[in-house]
Amino acid sequence: MASLEDEDIIEDDHFSAVLTFPPEVQEAIDQVIPSSDPLDRPDFDAVEYINGLFPTEQSLSNIDDVINRIRYKIKRLDEDIRVVVRGQTNVGEEGKDSLEEAQKAILQLFTKIKDIKDKAEKSEAMVKEITRDIKQLDHAKRHLTTSITTLNHLHMLVGGVDALESLAQKRQYGEVANLLEGVLNVLEHFQKYKSIPQIGELADKVGLIREELAQQIKSDFETAFQGTNIRGPVNQTQLAEACFVVNVLDSRVKKDLLNWFVKLQLSEYLVLFGEDQELAWLDKIDHRYQWIKRTLMEFEEKFGRMFPPSWEVSERICAEFCEITRKELAKIMLKRSSQIDVKLLLFAIQRTVNFETLCARRFIGRTLAADKPMASSTPSMTPLSPSNPFTESTNPFEVDSDGQVPSQASPPESDKQAAEAKLPQSPFVGLVSKCFEAHLNIYIESQDRNLGELIDRFVEDFRQYKTQKMDTEDGSNILPSCADLFVYYKKCMVQCSQLSMGPPMLLLMKTFQKYLKEYALRLLTNNLPKLGKQESLGSQLARISKQEPTIASASSLIQSILKEGEMVKLTEEEQCRTCSILCTAEYCMETTQQLEEKLKEKVDRELVDKIDLRAEQDIFHNVISNCIQLLVQDLDCACDPALSAMTKLAWQNVESVGDQSSYVNAIIGHLKANLPVVRNNLFSSRKYFTQFCIKFATSFIQKFVVAIYKCKPISTVGAEQLLLDTHSLKTVLQDLPSLGSQVGRKAPASYTTIVIKGMTKAEMILKVVMSPHEPARGFVDNYLKLLPETDVSEFQKILEMKGLKRNEQNSLVDLYRAKKPTTSANETPEKSSASSADGPEQQSSRIRKLNKLIKRL
């Protein structure tokens, strides 16, 4: 009994132990057998479960029913476990039986495969035994066929060699050409049999026949074209057939024959145009090209059908003529270089280029590409057109979609030539004309002189015709001389690049640089107007007081000063001229950049880095800056008398705020009178007009702020009047770019920002002046709030404007210095309102009235 009880205790302990699975196993069980029963939870708590079944003491009355349900559930689980365990036992036995059956099936399959392999090997051996005799017969047939073919080739070779000897002696070249080609083809089949003496003898015999034919044909040609037959052979048919034989022979034979024939055709040319002959000089260069034209025409008529077309004999004659002509011209020009002038040089170049263009149209250039490839990539030269490309475009360096210079107004033939110039480059282009490259310095020097004369003419034309006034924002006031200058530059560049893409282009660039600087200096800078020296304001006031001692009012004083100030400003013609020079400089700067890009396209790659026109662009940029500064200075100086009059007014005696002051009307009048002129004449240069407005606004606002500081002492009412004037000027300055224009344009944001920032500072200064200086702390706080970016010197000026005594100023300055380092730029609204509340009610009332008056205006 004791042992049974112990076993029960052990079993109870075993079942009471908690069975815990790893997390991945538990997750897999939950996915396969999902359950919401609390008993299936891995963190099952028996106490919590029982408390859930019997939450109260009254629920214990049902304990028997609960126990019965649980026992029933346990019994059902035991049955399920028993069924599963028994089923698993049966599955294991069935799997073992299946495995044994599979092993037996594999053994049977292996036995069958082995039997099939053995049978296949026996079948293969049987087939080999059956076909052994057939293979022997196949080898015998193949060898027999090869032997018969080789014997036939040998018979053909022996017979062909004998026939060649006979036909060569009879000079039956037509049959020789066909037979020789066949013999050579047959001989190729015996290359691997050359070790056999008889085959080697036949090959040597064929080689000897080829050499004899080459010598014989060359002798026939020499005989036919010498002595009495020098103008043409009698039997051209025989020589034409001989050419077919030459085609079959070695390529060296053909080359030697053609070289001899070409030299024979040009022998007369070497005599007629030798260095000691009168026809050899450049002024008779037309005779050279006329001679070759006649020679080629005679050759085509007499011997055109004698040579095969693939030989390109006419092209070879022309190419050799070009080579000889280039060398002869180079030698004679070197000896007589002192006799060459630019007119003669250009004449020779033009005639030579015309001849090269004709050759490029007539011949493909196959012989030049095969024998002596040309590295030249220069386009064919076309005569300079006297028309002005600015009739269609203001930029002479614009190109069309095909990358060619736009054709000018010209007759249909010129259009046809321009279209043909777009064809692929011919090797004949530059073949003769490159001999002139060494002497292009003469051309460059001539262009230097021509450009110097052109600049002189531009200066004289400018002196006579001046510049036109632009009454509307339309058109362009660029000087026509700059367009003519760059048109001439383009023609020079195109013409020079057609002759050479090497060092002469660098010389031409230096010439361009020289006269760009000349143009900038003599046409632009030297024609800028000069502002007259102004009479000092003090002397003006002294003179006015002597001439008109009865002037008492400030308005009369302002009018007198403004009238005197008008004597030193630029005239309208000078303003138009300055604007025209500015627009011209802008055009020159942009076109110079395009000129630099075009030069880089034209020169050789190794010279690209040496093309640099940035210094000339900087010169034109400086001219633009000077023009803008001159216009700003002129408009700025016109406002100086009004600002001086403002500082002379007795602002402490102003009793009421009225309309804007007379000096403001004077400034606005000056702006309305002068600004439209500048705007209309800078219509084509809007960005520089914006720069002009920005620079003027910056300069004027600085002067205006300085003038405000000079208005001392000033009363509160005077400060209100000055604030009204400041607001009026601010409004005008904001609309300055479109002032007096019929077309309303919004001012650029950069300009508006400068005006608002500068004039707001002026308004803040006046608001500080209007505020009471007591209490001192509130005054300083208000000043730091309105003008946070000022220093003690400006603070001192404002105190002087208020007319405070020295001791009051010192105390306020000390307070300012004490508060300035600790004052934060982000002052809270509460502090600012507290400081404003310190002022009297009367002061705040005046400020409100002033703001209302400004809004109405």
mmCIF file of C-alpha atoms in Angstrom, residues 590-724:
data_model
loop_
_atom_site.group_PDB
_atom_site.id
_atom_site.type_symbol
_atom_site.label_atom_id
_atom_site.label_comp_id
_atom_site.label_asym_id
_atom_site.label_seq_id
_atom_site.Cartn_x
_atom_site.Cartn_y
_atom_site.Cartn_z
ATOM 1 C CA GLU A 590 28.311 89.572 -75.130
ATOM 2 C CA THR A 591 29.462 89.370 -78.735
ATOM 3 C CA THR A 592 33.121 89.216 -77.656
ATOM 4 C CA GLN A 593 32.299 86.137 -75.615
ATOM 5 C CA GLN A 594 30.695 84.541 -78.676
ATOM 6 C CA LEU A 595 33.702 85.576 -80.756
ATOM 7 C CA GLU A 596 35.951 83.741 -78.294
ATOM 8 C CA GLU A 597 33.813 80.602 -78.574
ATOM 9 C CA LYS A 598 33.886 80.755 -82.370
ATOM 10 C CA LEU A 599 37.660 81.194 -82.410
ATOM 11 C CA LYS A 600 38.017 78.123 -80.210
ATOM 12 C CA GLU A 601 35.906 76.174 -82.686
ATOM 13 C CA LYS A 602 38.026 77.292 -85.620
ATOM 14 C CA VAL A 603 41.554 76.704 -84.293
ATOM 15 C CA ASP A 604 43.395 73.416 -83.790
ATOM 16 C CA ARG A 605 42.743 71.615 -80.534
ATOM 17 C CA GLU A 606 46.214 72.236 -79.161
ATOM 18 C CA LEU A 607 45.708 76.003 -79.545
ATOM 19 C CA VAL A 608 42.281 76.236 -77.878
ATOM 20 C CA ASP A 609 43.743 77.123 -74.477
ATOM 21 C CA LYS A 610 45.540 80.130 -75.989
ATOM 22 C CA ILE A 611 42.301 81.752 -77.138
ATOM 23 C CA ASP A 612 41.316 84.193 -74.391
ATOM 24 C CA LEU A 613 39.263 87.393 -74.716
ATOM 25 C CA ARG A 614 38.276 87.758 -71.075
ATOM 26 C CA ALA A 615 40.409 90.891 -70.626
ATOM 27 C CA GLU A 616 38.486 92.609 -73.441
ATOM 28 C CA GLN A 617 35.177 91.547 -71.898
ATOM 29 C CA ASP A 618 36.320 93.104 -68.618
ATOM 30 C CA ILE A 619 37.097 96.351 -70.441
ATOM 31 C CA PHE A 620 33.548 96.568 -71.811
ATOM 32 C CA HIS A 621 32.180 95.686 -68.389
ATOM 33 C CA ASN A 622 34.150 98.601 -66.931
ATOM 34 C CA VAL A 623 32.665 100.895 -69.571
ATOM 35 C CA ILE A 624 29.185 99.749 -68.511
ATOM 36 C CA SER A 625 30.009 100.456 -64.855
ATOM 37 C CA ASN A 626 31.315 103.921 -65.740
ATOM 38 C CA CYS A 627 28.152 104.710 -67.708
ATOM 39 C CA ILE A 628 25.904 103.628 -64.854
ATOM 40 C CA GLN A 629 27.969 105.616 -62.367
ATOM 41 C CA LEU A 630 27.827 108.687 -64.606
ATOM 42 C CA LEU A 631 24.040 108.484 -64.958
ATOM 43 C CA VAL A 632 23.625 107.947 -61.220
ATOM 44 C CA GLN A 633 25.951 110.844 -60.434
ATOM 45 C CA ASP A 634 24.075 113.114 -62.837
ATOM 46 C CA LEU A 635 20.653 112.296 -61.401
ATOM 47 C CA ASP A 636 22.022 112.358 -57.866
ATOM 48 C CA CYS A 637 23.675 115.734 -58.281
ATOM 49 C CA ALA A 638 20.420 117.175 -59.637
ATOM 50 C CA CYS A 639 18.847 116.395 -56.245
ATOM 51 C CA ASP A 640 21.668 117.934 -54.189
ATOM 52 C CA PRO A 641 20.361 121.538 -54.313
ATOM 53 C CA ALA A 642 16.953 120.408 -53.054
ATOM 54 C CA LEU A 643 18.534 118.444 -50.197
ATOM 55 C CA SER A 644 20.713 121.437 -49.354
ATOM 56 C CA ALA A 645 17.618 123.632 -49.299
ATOM 57 C CA MET A 646 15.967 121.138 -46.961
ATOM 58 C CA THR A 647 18.786 121.491 -44.445
ATOM 59 C CA LYS A 648 18.537 125.304 -44.545
ATOM 60 C CA LEU A 649 14.872 125.474 -43.625
ATOM 61 C CA ALA A 650 13.966 126.662 -40.118
ATOM 62 C CA TRP A 651 12.308 123.448 -39.015
ATOM 63 C CA GLN A 652 11.967 124.655 -35.415
ATOM 64 C CA ASN A 653 9.614 127.412 -36.635
ATOM 65 C CA VAL A 654 7.188 125.158 -38.518
ATOM 66 C CA GLU A 655 3.789 125.662 -36.882
ATOM 67 C CA SER A 656 1.535 123.240 -38.804
ATOM 68 C CA VAL A 657 1.712 120.215 -41.098
ATOM 69 C CA GLY A 658 0.601 120.884 -44.659
ATOM 70 C CA ASP A 659 1.233 119.390 -48.087
ATOM 71 C CA GLN A 660 4.640 118.071 -49.093
ATOM 72 C CA SER A 661 7.392 120.677 -49.138
ATOM 73 C CA SER A 662 8.656 122.480 -52.234
ATOM 74 C CA TYR A 663 12.029 120.733 -52.127
ATOM 75 C CA VAL A 664 10.173 117.406 -52.417
ATOM 76 C CA ASN A 665 8.332 118.759 -55.458
ATOM 77 C CA ALA A 666 11.678 119.791 -56.904
ATOM 78 C CA ILE A 667 13.176 116.326 -56.397
ATOM 79 C CA ILE A 668 10.131 114.622 -57.892
ATOM 80 C CA GLY A 669 10.211 117.036 -60.816
ATOM 81 C CA HIS A 670 13.872 116.235 -61.504
ATOM 82 C CA LEU A 671 13.145 112.522 -61.393
ATOM 83 C CA LYS A 672 10.128 112.767 -63.711
ATOM 84 C CA ALA A 673 12.111 114.863 -66.164
ATOM 85 C CA ASN A 674 15.232 112.703 -66.317
ATOM 86 C CA LEU A 675 14.288 109.132 -65.510
ATOM 87 C CA PRO A 676 12.045 108.465 -68.583
ATOM 88 C CA VAL A 677 14.928 109.519 -70.832
ATOM 89 C CA VAL A 678 17.257 107.001 -69.200
ATOM 90 C CA ARG A 679 14.605 104.266 -69.155
ATOM 91 C CA ASN A 680 13.666 104.681 -72.814
ATOM 92 C CA ASN A 681 17.290 104.664 -73.901
ATOM 93 C CA LEU A 682 18.095 101.594 -71.774
ATOM 94 C CA PHE A 683 15.067 99.617 -72.907
ATOM 95 C CA SER A 684 17.271 96.952 -74.540
ATOM 96 C CA SER A 685 19.348 96.649 -71.336
ATOM 97 C CA ARG A 686 16.778 96.173 -68.615
ATOM 98 C CA LYS A 687 19.159 94.562 -66.155
ATOM 99 C CA TYR A 688 21.493 97.562 -66.277
ATOM 100 C CA PHE A 689 18.575 99.949 -65.908
ATOM 101 C CA THR A 690 17.710 98.041 -62.734
ATOM 102 C CA GLN A 691 21.307 98.424 -61.561
ATOM 103 C CA PHE A 692 21.075 102.141 -62.287
ATOM 104 C CA CYS A 693 17.910 102.442 -60.184
ATOM 105 C CA ILE A 694 19.440 100.461 -57.312
ATOM 106 C CA LYS A 695 22.631 102.529 -57.255
ATOM 107 C CA PHE A 696 20.721 105.813 -57.448
ATOM 108 C CA ALA A 697 18.317 104.792 -54.697
ATOM 109 C CA THR A 698 21.203 103.695 -52.469
ATOM 110 C CA SER A 699 23.131 106.922 -53.020
ATOM 111 C CA PHE A 700 20.100 109.198 -52.680
ATOM 112 C CA ILE A 701 18.801 107.542 -49.503
ATOM 113 C CA GLN A 702 22.214 107.842 -47.876
ATOM 114 C CA LYS A 703 22.334 111.554 -48.736
ATOM 115 C CA PHE A 704 18.763 112.030 -47.584
ATOM 116 C CA VAL A 705 19.485 110.457 -44.180
ATOM 117 C CA VAL A 706 22.552 112.682 -43.816
ATOM 118 C CA ALA A 707 20.409 115.708 -44.729
ATOM 119 C CA ILE A 708 17.833 114.722 -42.078
ATOM 120 C CA TYR A 709 20.537 114.765 -39.418
ATOM 121 C CA LYS A 710 21.435 118.293 -40.541
ATOM 122 C CA CYS A 711 17.889 119.562 -39.984
ATOM 123 C CA LYS A 712 18.528 120.818 -36.449
ATOM 124 C CA PRO A 713 17.063 121.993 -34.289
ATOM 125 C CA ILE A 714 13.656 120.661 -35.290
ATOM 126 C CA SER A 715 10.357 120.917 -33.496
ATOM 127 C CA THR A 716 7.825 118.169 -33.151
ATOM 128 C CA VAL A 717 5.621 119.754 -35.809
ATOM 129 C CA GLY A 718 8.670 120.178 -38.041
ATOM 130 C CA ALA A 719 9.471 116.496 -37.576
ATOM 131 C CA GLU A 720 5.903 115.647 -38.542
ATOM 132 C CA GLN A 721 6.209 117.713 -41.730
ATOM 133 C CA LEU A 722 9.571 116.093 -42.514
ATOM 134 C CA LEU A 723 8.063 112.652 -41.908
ATOM 135 C CA LEU A 724 5.303 113.505 -44.367
#
